Amino acid sequence: ESSNSNVNTNNYNLLSGLLKEFFNVDNNSS
């Protein structure tokens, strides 16, 4: 159970980083 939680946390952090990068690029281009 705890390892599954760690995977979910890692996936959340990865997605958060990608979303931040996407919005940073979007804001910089405009």
Coordinates of N, CA and C in Angstrom, one line a residue, residues 8-25:
N8 N 2.0 7.1 -6.6 CA 1.0 8.2 -6.9 C 1.6 9.6 -6.6
T9 N 2.4 9.7 -5.5 CA 3.1 11.0 -5.2 C 4.1 11.3 -6.3
N10 N 4.9 10.3 -6.7 CA 5.8 10.6 -7.8 C 5.1 11.0 -9.1
N11 N 4.0 10.4 -9.4 CA 3.3 10.8 -10.6 C 2.7 12.2 -10.5
Y12 N 2.2 12.5 -9.3 CA 1.7 13.8 -9.1 C 2.8 14.9 -9.2
N13 N 3.9 14.6 -8.6 CA 5.0 15.6 -8.7 C 5.5 15.7 -10.2
L14 N 5.5 14.6 -10.9 CA 5.9 14.7 -12.3 C 4.9 15.5 -13.1
L15 N 3.6 15.3 -12.9 CA 2.6 16.0 -13.7 C 2.6 17.5 -13.3
S16 N 2.8 17.8 -12.0 CA 2.9 19.2 -11.5 C 4.1 19.9 -12.2
G17 N 5.2 19.2 -12.3 CA 6.4 19.8 -13.0 C 6.1 20.1 -14.5
L18 N 5.4 19.1 -15.1 CA 5.1 19.3 -16.5 C 4.1 20.4 -16.7
L19 N 3.1 20.5 -15.9 CA 2.1 21.6 -16.0 C 2.8 23.0 -15.8
K20 N 3.7 23.1 -14.8 CA 4.4 24.3 -14.5 C 5.2 24.7 -15.7
E21 N 6.0 23.7 -16.3 CA 6.8 24.0 -17.5 C 5.9 24.5 -18.7
F22 N 4.7 23.8 -18.8 CA 3.8 24.2 -19.9 C 3.3 25.6 -19.8
F23 N 2.9 26.0 -18.6 CA 2.4 27.3 -18.3 C 3.5 28.4 -18.4
N24 N 4.7 28.0 -18.0 CA 5.8 28.9 -18.1 C 6.1 29.2 -19.5
V25 N 6.1 28.2 -20.4 CA 6.4 28.4 -21.8 C 5.2 29.2 -22.4

